[in-house]
């Protein structure tokens, strides 16, 4: 009798746990499905009406996405309006990509200049600013904008990712120079012995198309 009672309780608890887990799964999946549909509809209306305020009908985040930030981002890009980035995305991780996409899509480096001048505790980060100039330069083959970066090594990292290998010689630290030489396969110029040997071993491949 005792064994049957324990078994019955175990089955009840197990079935309850499974049922609860199943309920949570289908609730989450259903919410995600509805949210995806809502996100697309609200974002489309916000872009068509050019009204960032419509995006605030969306939650800040659901699993794996940030629907409100993405909506604001799309309105800003569609209308080429960096002020939307500044007013609605300042202090968020979406700030940098908002300016960056406007710069790249509209071939407008001033968007990166504006991002550089935004003040914030965490965003934009120095990395956000460098990425903006680098991606703009890469998309438009305009490497002069790398000069807009005040930090010496970030400036030449911008040149480096554009394929301008002569930038390596201007890096301010040995480590930065070595990383740059390694990137371009200029193994003989690397100061660090182990890195130089690894470079020679792994760079037996077709040279990259780079600018002098």
PDB file of C-alpha atoms in Angstrom:
ATOM      1  CA  UNK A   1       0.000   0.000   0.000  1.00  0.00           C
ATOM      2  CA  UNK A   2       2.822   2.405   0.943  1.00  0.00           C
ATOM      3  CA  UNK A   3       4.690   1.591  -2.279  1.00  0.00           C
ATOM      4  CA  UNK A   4       1.569   2.226  -4.351  1.00  0.00           C
ATOM      5  CA  UNK A   5       1.026   5.538  -2.564  1.00  0.00           C
ATOM      6  CA  UNK A   6       4.630   6.692  -3.239  1.00  0.00           C
ATOM      7  CA  UNK A   7       4.379   5.569  -6.855  1.00  0.00           C
ATOM      8  CA  UNK A   8       1.118   7.437  -7.321  1.00  0.00           C
ATOM      9  CA  UNK A   9       2.580  10.626  -5.841  1.00  0.00           C
ATOM     10  CA  UNK A  10       5.664  10.306  -8.053  1.00  0.00           C
ATOM     11  CA  UNK A  11       3.528   9.885 -11.174  1.00  0.00           C
ATOM     12  CA  UNK A  12       1.396  12.871 -10.158  1.00  0.00           C
ATOM     13  CA  UNK A  13       4.435  15.093  -9.587  1.00  0.00           C
ATOM     14  CA  UNK A  14       6.095  13.922 -12.815  1.00  0.00           C
ATOM     15  CA  UNK A  15       2.993  14.437 -14.908  1.00  0.00           C
ATOM     16  CA  UNK A  16       2.488  17.836 -13.319  1.00  0.00           C
ATOM     17  CA  UNK A  17       6.061  18.865 -14.077  1.00  0.00           C
ATOM     18  CA  UNK A  18       5.792  17.722 -17.683  1.00  0.00           C
ATOM     19  CA  UNK A  19       2.460  19.467 -18.109  1.00  0.00           C
ATOM     20  CA  UNK A  20       3.871  22.657 -16.592  1.00  0.00           C
ATOM     21  CA  UNK A  21       6.929  22.565 -18.838  1.00  0.00           C
ATOM     22  CA  UNK A  22       4.748  21.931 -21.886  1.00  0.00           C
ATOM     23  CA  UNK A  23       2.503  24.851 -20.963  1.00  0.00           C
ATOM     24  CA  UNK A  24       5.473  27.221 -20.562  1.00  0.00           C
ATOM     25  CA  UNK A  25       6.990  26.065 -23.873  1.00  0.00           C
ATOM     26  CA  UNK A  26       3.829  26.572 -25.891  1.00  0.00           C
ATOM     27  CA  UNK A  27       3.097  29.871 -24.114  1.00  0.00           C
ATOM     28  CA  UNK A  28       6.595  31.162 -24.925  1.00  0.00           C
ATOM     29  CA  UNK A  29       6.443  29.896 -28.515  1.00  0.00           C
ATOM     30  CA  UNK A  30       3.017  31.401 -29.032  1.00  0.00           C
ATOM     31  CA  UNK A  31       4.119  34.718 -27.523  1.00  0.00           C
ATOM     32  CA  UNK A  32       7.165  34.761 -29.750  1.00  0.00           C
ATOM     33  CA  UNK A  33       5.036  34.047 -32.832  1.00  0.00           C
ATOM     34  CA  UNK A  34       2.542  36.781 -31.976  1.00  0.00           C
ATOM     35  CA  UNK A  35       5.341  39.189 -31.121  1.00  0.00           C
ATOM     36  CA  UNK A  36       7.075  38.565 -34.442  1.00  0.00           C
ATOM     37  CA  UNK A  37       3.886  39.371 -36.309  1.00  0.00           C
ATOM     38  CA  UNK A  38       3.332  42.460 -34.171  1.00  0.00           C
ATOM     39  CA  UNK A  39       6.917  43.622 -34.605  1.00  0.00           C
ATOM     40  CA  UNK A  40       6.690  43.493 -38.388  1.00  0.00           C
ATOM     41  CA  UNK A  41       3.369  45.313 -38.454  1.00  0.00           C
ATOM     42  CA  UNK A  42       4.322  48.058 -35.994  1.00  0.00           C
ATOM     43  CA  UNK A  43       7.745  48.596 -37.569  1.00  0.00           C
ATOM     44  CA  UNK A  44       6.212  48.870 -41.027  1.00  0.00           C
ATOM     45  CA  UNK A  45       3.708  51.470 -39.805  1.00  0.00           C
ATOM     46  CA  UNK A  46       6.418  53.452 -38.013  1.00  0.00           C
ATOM     47  CA  UNK A  47       8.615  53.573 -41.123  1.00  0.00           C
ATOM     48  CA  UNK A  48       5.735  54.483 -43.450  1.00  0.00           C
ATOM     49  CA  UNK A  49       4.501  57.227 -41.135  1.00  0.00           C
ATOM     50  CA  UNK A  50       8.012  58.391 -40.188  1.00  0.00           C
ATOM     51  CA  UNK A  51       6.952  58.338 -36.543  1.00  0.00           C
ATOM     52  CA  UNK A  52       9.463  56.908 -34.045  1.00  0.00           C
ATOM     53  CA  UNK A  53       6.792  57.163 -31.334  1.00  0.00           C
ATOM     54  CA  UNK A  54       4.954  54.225 -32.914  1.00  0.00           C
ATOM     55  CA  UNK A  55       7.942  52.004 -32.065  1.00  0.00           C
ATOM     56  CA  UNK A  56       7.203  52.478 -28.362  1.00  0.00           C
ATOM     57  CA  UNK A  57       4.234  50.145 -28.736  1.00  0.00           C
ATOM     58  CA  UNK A  58       6.823  47.374 -28.871  1.00  0.00           C
ATOM     59  CA  UNK A  59       8.672  45.884 -25.880  1.00  0.00           C
ATOM     60  CA  UNK A  60      12.344  46.656 -25.446  1.00  0.00           C
ATOM     61  CA  UNK A  61      13.249  43.011 -25.816  1.00  0.00           C
ATOM     62  CA  UNK A  62      11.953  39.476 -26.244  1.00  0.00           C
ATOM     63  CA  UNK A  63      14.124  36.338 -26.621  1.00  0.00           C
ATOM     64  CA  UNK A  64      17.084  37.065 -28.897  1.00  0.00           C
ATOM     65  CA  UNK A  65      15.756  40.371 -30.260  1.00  0.00           C
ATOM     66  CA  UNK A  66      15.304  44.019 -29.267  1.00  0.00           C
ATOM     67  CA  UNK A  67      12.186  44.936 -31.250  1.00  0.00           C
ATOM     68  CA  UNK A  68      11.804  48.548 -30.108  1.00  0.00           C
ATOM     69  CA  UNK A  69      15.425  49.414 -30.805  1.00  0.00           C
ATOM     70  CA  UNK A  70      15.295  47.682 -34.182  1.00  0.00           C
ATOM     71  CA  UNK A  71      12.128  49.581 -35.093  1.00  0.00           C
ATOM     72  CA  UNK A  72      13.702  52.933 -34.169  1.00  0.00           C
ATOM     73  CA  UNK A  73      16.821  51.962 -36.093  1.00  0.00           C
ATOM     74  CA  UNK A  74      14.792  51.215 -39.226  1.00  0.00           C
ATOM     75  CA  UNK A  75      12.859  54.479 -39.033  1.00  0.00           C
ATOM     76  CA  UNK A  76      16.125  56.435 -38.667  1.00  0.00           C
ATOM     77  CA  UNK A  77      17.757  54.700 -41.626  1.00  0.00           C
ATOM     78  CA  UNK A  78      14.689  54.873 -43.868  1.00  0.00           C
ATOM     79  CA  UNK A  79      14.421  58.628 -43.277  1.00  0.00           C
ATOM     80  CA  UNK A  80      18.185  59.280 -43.128  1.00  0.00           C
ATOM     81  CA  UNK A  81      17.637  60.950 -39.779  1.00  0.00           C
ATOM     82  CA  UNK A  82      20.519  60.647 -37.338  1.00  0.00           C
ATOM     83  CA  UNK A  83      18.592  62.751 -34.834  1.00  0.00           C
ATOM     84  CA  UNK A  84      16.331  59.746 -34.239  1.00  0.00           C
ATOM     85  CA  UNK A  85      19.434  57.744 -33.336  1.00  0.00           C
ATOM     86  CA  UNK A  86      20.516  60.457 -30.895  1.00  0.00           C
ATOM     87  CA  UNK A  87      17.103  61.073 -29.335  1.00  0.00           C
ATOM     88  CA  UNK A  88      15.864  57.505 -29.006  1.00  0.00           C
ATOM     89  CA  UNK A  89      18.900  55.193 -28.969  1.00  0.00           C
ATOM     90  CA  UNK A  90      21.461  57.136 -26.949  1.00  0.00           C
ATOM     91  CA  UNK A  91      22.891  54.979 -24.167  1.00  0.00           C
ATOM     92  CA  UNK A  92      21.864  51.718 -25.869  1.00  0.00           C
ATOM     93  CA  UNK A  93      23.942  49.134 -27.765  1.00  0.00           C
ATOM     94  CA  UNK A  94      21.888  49.950 -30.886  1.00  0.00           C
ATOM     95  CA  UNK A  95      23.254  53.498 -31.113  1.00  0.00           C
ATOM     96  CA  UNK A  96      26.410  52.721 -33.092  1.00  0.00           C
ATOM     97  CA  UNK A  97      24.726  50.575 -35.736  1.00  0.00           C
ATOM     98  CA  UNK A  98      22.067  53.243 -36.274  1.00  0.00           C
ATOM     99  CA  UNK A  99      24.621  55.886 -37.268  1.00  0.00           C
ATOM    100  CA  UNK A 100      26.798  53.358 -39.062  1.00  0.00           C
ATOM    101  CA  UNK A 101      24.068  52.109 -41.387  1.00  0.00           C
ATOM    102  CA  UNK A 102      23.084  55.655 -42.317  1.00  0.00           C
ATOM    103  CA  UNK A 103      26.725  56.452 -43.085  1.00  0.00           C
ATOM    104  CA  UNK A 104      27.187  53.371 -45.259  1.00  0.00           C
ATOM    105  CA  UNK A 105      23.812  53.343 -47.005  1.00  0.00           C
ATOM    106  CA  UNK A 106      23.803  57.038 -47.870  1.00  0.00           C
ATOM    107  CA  UNK A 107      27.567  57.388 -48.378  1.00  0.00           C
ATOM    108  CA  UNK A 108      27.630  60.028 -45.684  1.00  0.00           C
ATOM    109  CA  UNK A 109      30.686  60.098 -43.427  1.00  0.00           C
ATOM    110  CA  UNK A 110      29.236  62.982 -41.424  1.00  0.00           C
ATOM    111  CA  UNK A 111      27.023  60.423 -39.685  1.00  0.00           C
ATOM    112  CA  UNK A 112      30.201  58.910 -38.235  1.00  0.00           C
ATOM    113  CA  UNK A 113      31.375  62.389 -37.212  1.00  0.00           C
ATOM    114  CA  UNK A 114      28.092  62.882 -35.363  1.00  0.00           C
ATOM    115  CA  UNK A 115      28.440  59.507 -33.637  1.00  0.00           C
ATOM    116  CA  UNK A 116      31.978  60.423 -32.562  1.00  0.00           C
ATOM    117  CA  UNK A 117      30.658  63.590 -30.919  1.00  0.00           C
ATOM    118  CA  UNK A 118      27.848  61.885 -28.965  1.00  0.00           C
ATOM    119  CA  UNK A 119      28.646  61.816 -25.252  1.00  0.00           C
ATOM    120  CA  UNK A 120      27.761  58.738 -23.226  1.00  0.00           C
ATOM    121  CA  UNK A 121      29.039  56.590 -20.375  1.00  0.00           C
ATOM    122  CA  UNK A 122      29.106  53.352 -22.371  1.00  0.00           C
ATOM    123  CA  UNK A 123      27.637  54.044 -25.788  1.00  0.00           C
ATOM    124  CA  UNK A 124      28.953  54.959 -28.191  1.00  0.00           C
ATOM    125  CA  UNK A 125      32.161  53.108 -27.445  1.00  0.00           C
ATOM    126  CA  UNK A 126      35.436  53.900 -29.192  1.00  0.00           C
ATOM    127  CA  UNK A 127      34.897  50.611 -31.038  1.00  0.00           C
ATOM    128  CA  UNK A 128      31.481  51.807 -32.315  1.00  0.00           C
ATOM    129  CA  UNK A 129      33.069  54.953 -33.730  1.00  0.00           C
ATOM    130  CA  UNK A 130      35.937  53.069 -35.362  1.00  0.00           C
ATOM    131  CA  UNK A 131      33.520  50.556 -36.887  1.00  0.00           C
ATOM    132  CA  UNK A 132      31.471  53.364 -38.373  1.00  0.00           C
ATOM    133  CA  UNK A 133      34.449  54.942 -40.132  1.00  0.00           C
ATOM    134  CA  UNK A 134      35.932  51.592 -41.134  1.00  0.00           C
ATOM    135  CA  UNK A 135      32.740  50.231 -42.683  1.00  0.00           C
ATOM    136  CA  UNK A 136      32.016  53.524 -44.414  1.00  0.00           C
ATOM    137  CA  UNK A 137      35.576  53.601 -45.795  1.00  0.00           C
ATOM    138  CA  UNK A 138      35.382  49.987 -46.936  1.00  0.00           C
ATOM    139  CA  UNK A 139      32.014  50.439 -48.655  1.00  0.00           C
ATOM    140  CA  UNK A 140      33.011  53.653 -50.415  1.00  0.00           C
ATOM    141  CA  UNK A 141      36.746  53.157 -50.921  1.00  0.00           C
ATOM    142  CA  UNK A 142      37.292  56.410 -49.067  1.00  0.00           C
ATOM    143  CA  UNK A 143      40.144  55.859 -46.645  1.00  0.00           C
ATOM    144  CA  UNK A 144      40.725  59.525 -45.924  1.00  0.00           C
ATOM    145  CA  UNK A 145      37.947  59.358 -43.327  1.00  0.00           C
ATOM    146  CA  UNK A 146      40.219  57.210 -41.170  1.00  0.00           C
ATOM    147  CA  UNK A 147      41.968  60.497 -40.365  1.00  0.00           C
ATOM    148  CA  UNK A 148      38.817  61.534 -38.478  1.00  0.00           C
ATOM    149  CA  UNK A 149      39.754  59.075 -35.722  1.00  0.00           C
ATOM    150  CA  UNK A 150      41.807  60.786 -33.041  1.00  0.00           C
ATOM    151  CA  UNK A 151      43.297  57.648 -31.496  1.00  0.00           C
ATOM    152  CA  UNK A 152      46.473  56.793 -33.383  1.00  0.00           C
ATOM    153  CA  UNK A 153      46.136  53.021 -33.494  1.00  0.00           C
ATOM    154  CA  UNK A 154      42.399  53.026 -34.205  1.00  0.00           C
ATOM    155  CA  UNK A 155      43.079  55.354 -37.114  1.00  0.00           C
ATOM    156  CA  UNK A 156      45.556  52.961 -38.643  1.00  0.00           C
ATOM    157  CA  UNK A 157      43.422  49.956 -37.803  1.00  0.00           C
ATOM    158  CA  UNK A 158      40.837  51.649 -40.008  1.00  0.00           C
ATOM    159  CA  UNK A 159      43.425  51.853 -42.781  1.00  0.00           C
ATOM    160  CA  UNK A 160      44.534  48.291 -42.112  1.00  0.00           C
ATOM    161  CA  UNK A 161      41.106  46.750 -42.603  1.00  0.00           C
ATOM    162  CA  UNK A 162      40.903  48.688 -45.826  1.00  0.00           C
ATOM    163  CA  UNK A 163      43.888  46.801 -47.122  1.00  0.00           C
ATOM    164  CA  UNK A 164      46.415  49.593 -46.765  1.00  0.00           C
ATOM    165  CA  UNK A 165      49.475  47.712 -45.540  1.00  0.00           C
ATOM    166  CA  UNK A 166      51.699  50.788 -45.311  1.00  0.00           C
ATOM    167  CA  UNK A 167      49.625  51.723 -42.259  1.00  0.00           C
ATOM    168  CA  UNK A 168      51.414  49.004 -40.287  1.00  0.00           C
ATOM    169  CA  UNK A 169      54.637  50.996 -40.106  1.00  0.00           C
ATOM    170  CA  UNK A 170      52.798  53.878 -38.453  1.00  0.00           C
ATOM    171  CA  UNK A 171      51.322  51.879 -35.570  1.00  0.00           C
ATOM    172  CA  UNK A 172      52.450  53.281 -32.239  1.00  0.00           C
ATOM    173  CA  UNK A 173      53.280  50.011 -30.432  1.00  0.00           C
ATOM    174  CA  UNK A 174      55.294  46.937 -31.370  1.00  0.00           C
ATOM    175  CA  UNK A 175      52.312  44.706 -30.613  1.00  0.00           C
ATOM    176  CA  UNK A 176      50.061  46.730 -32.905  1.00  0.00           C
ATOM    177  CA  UNK A 177      52.663  46.635 -35.664  1.00  0.00           C
ATOM    178  CA  UNK A 178      53.122  42.882 -35.276  1.00  0.00           C
ATOM    179  CA  UNK A 179      49.378  42.285 -35.447  1.00  0.00           C
ATOM    180  CA  UNK A 180      49.175  44.396 -38.590  1.00  0.00           C
ATOM    181  CA  UNK A 181      52.149  42.692 -40.256  1.00  0.00           C
ATOM    182  CA  UNK A 182      50.666  39.321 -39.357  1.00  0.00           C
ATOM    183  CA  UNK A 183      47.326  40.327 -40.851  1.00  0.00           C
ATOM    184  CA  UNK A 184      48.959  41.149 -44.190  1.00  0.00           C
ATOM    185  CA  UNK A 185      51.388  38.216 -44.128  1.00  0.00           C
ATOM    186  CA  UNK A 186      54.424  40.500 -43.883  1.00  0.00           C
ATOM    187  CA  UNK A 187      56.061  37.905 -41.675  1.00  0.00           C
ATOM    188  CA  UNK A 188      59.666  39.066 -42.000  1.00  0.00           C
ATOM    189  CA  UNK A 189      58.807  42.393 -40.353  1.00  0.00           C
ATOM    190  CA  UNK A 190      57.244  40.873 -37.211  1.00  0.00           C
ATOM    191  CA  UNK A 191      59.276  41.518 -34.055  1.00  0.00           C
ATOM    192  CA  UNK A 192      57.914  38.660 -31.934  1.00  0.00           C
ATOM    193  CA  UNK A 193      59.807  35.463 -32.800  1.00  0.00           C
ATOM    194  CA  UNK A 194      56.961  33.017 -32.215  1.00  0.00           C
ATOM    195  CA  UNK A 195      54.441  35.143 -34.104  1.00  0.00           C
ATOM    196  CA  UNK A 196      56.910  35.539 -36.970  1.00  0.00           C
ATOM    197  CA  UNK A 197      57.367  31.764 -37.207  1.00  0.00           C
ATOM    198  CA  UNK A 198      53.624  31.130 -36.994  1.00  0.00           C
ATOM    199  CA  UNK A 199      53.022  33.762 -39.653  1.00  0.00           C
ATOM    200  CA  UNK A 200      55.520  32.145 -42.015  1.00  0.00           C
ATOM    201  CA  UNK A 201      53.920  28.740 -41.455  1.00  0.00           C
ATOM    202  CA  UNK A 202      50.279  29.755 -41.824  1.00  0.00           C
ATOM    203  CA  UNK A 203      50.634  32.366 -44.549  1.00  0.00           C
ATOM    204  CA  UNK A 204      51.711  30.073 -47.349  1.00  0.00           C
ATOM    205  CA  UNK A 205      48.714  31.143 -49.384  1.00  0.00           C
ATOM    206  CA  UNK A 206      47.807  33.578 -52.124  1.00  0.00           C
ATOM    207  CA  UNK A 207      48.602  37.117 -51.048  1.00  0.00           C
ATOM    208  CA  UNK A 208      45.752  39.455 -50.290  1.00  0.00           C
ATOM    209  CA  UNK A 209      44.905  42.270 -52.631  1.00  0.00           C
ATOM    210  CA  UNK A 210      46.118  45.226 -50.649  1.00  0.00           C
ATOM    211  CA  UNK A 211      47.136  48.788 -51.241  1.00  0.00           C
ATOM    212  CA  UNK A 212      50.781  49.717 -50.699  1.00  0.00           C
TER     213      UNK A 212
END
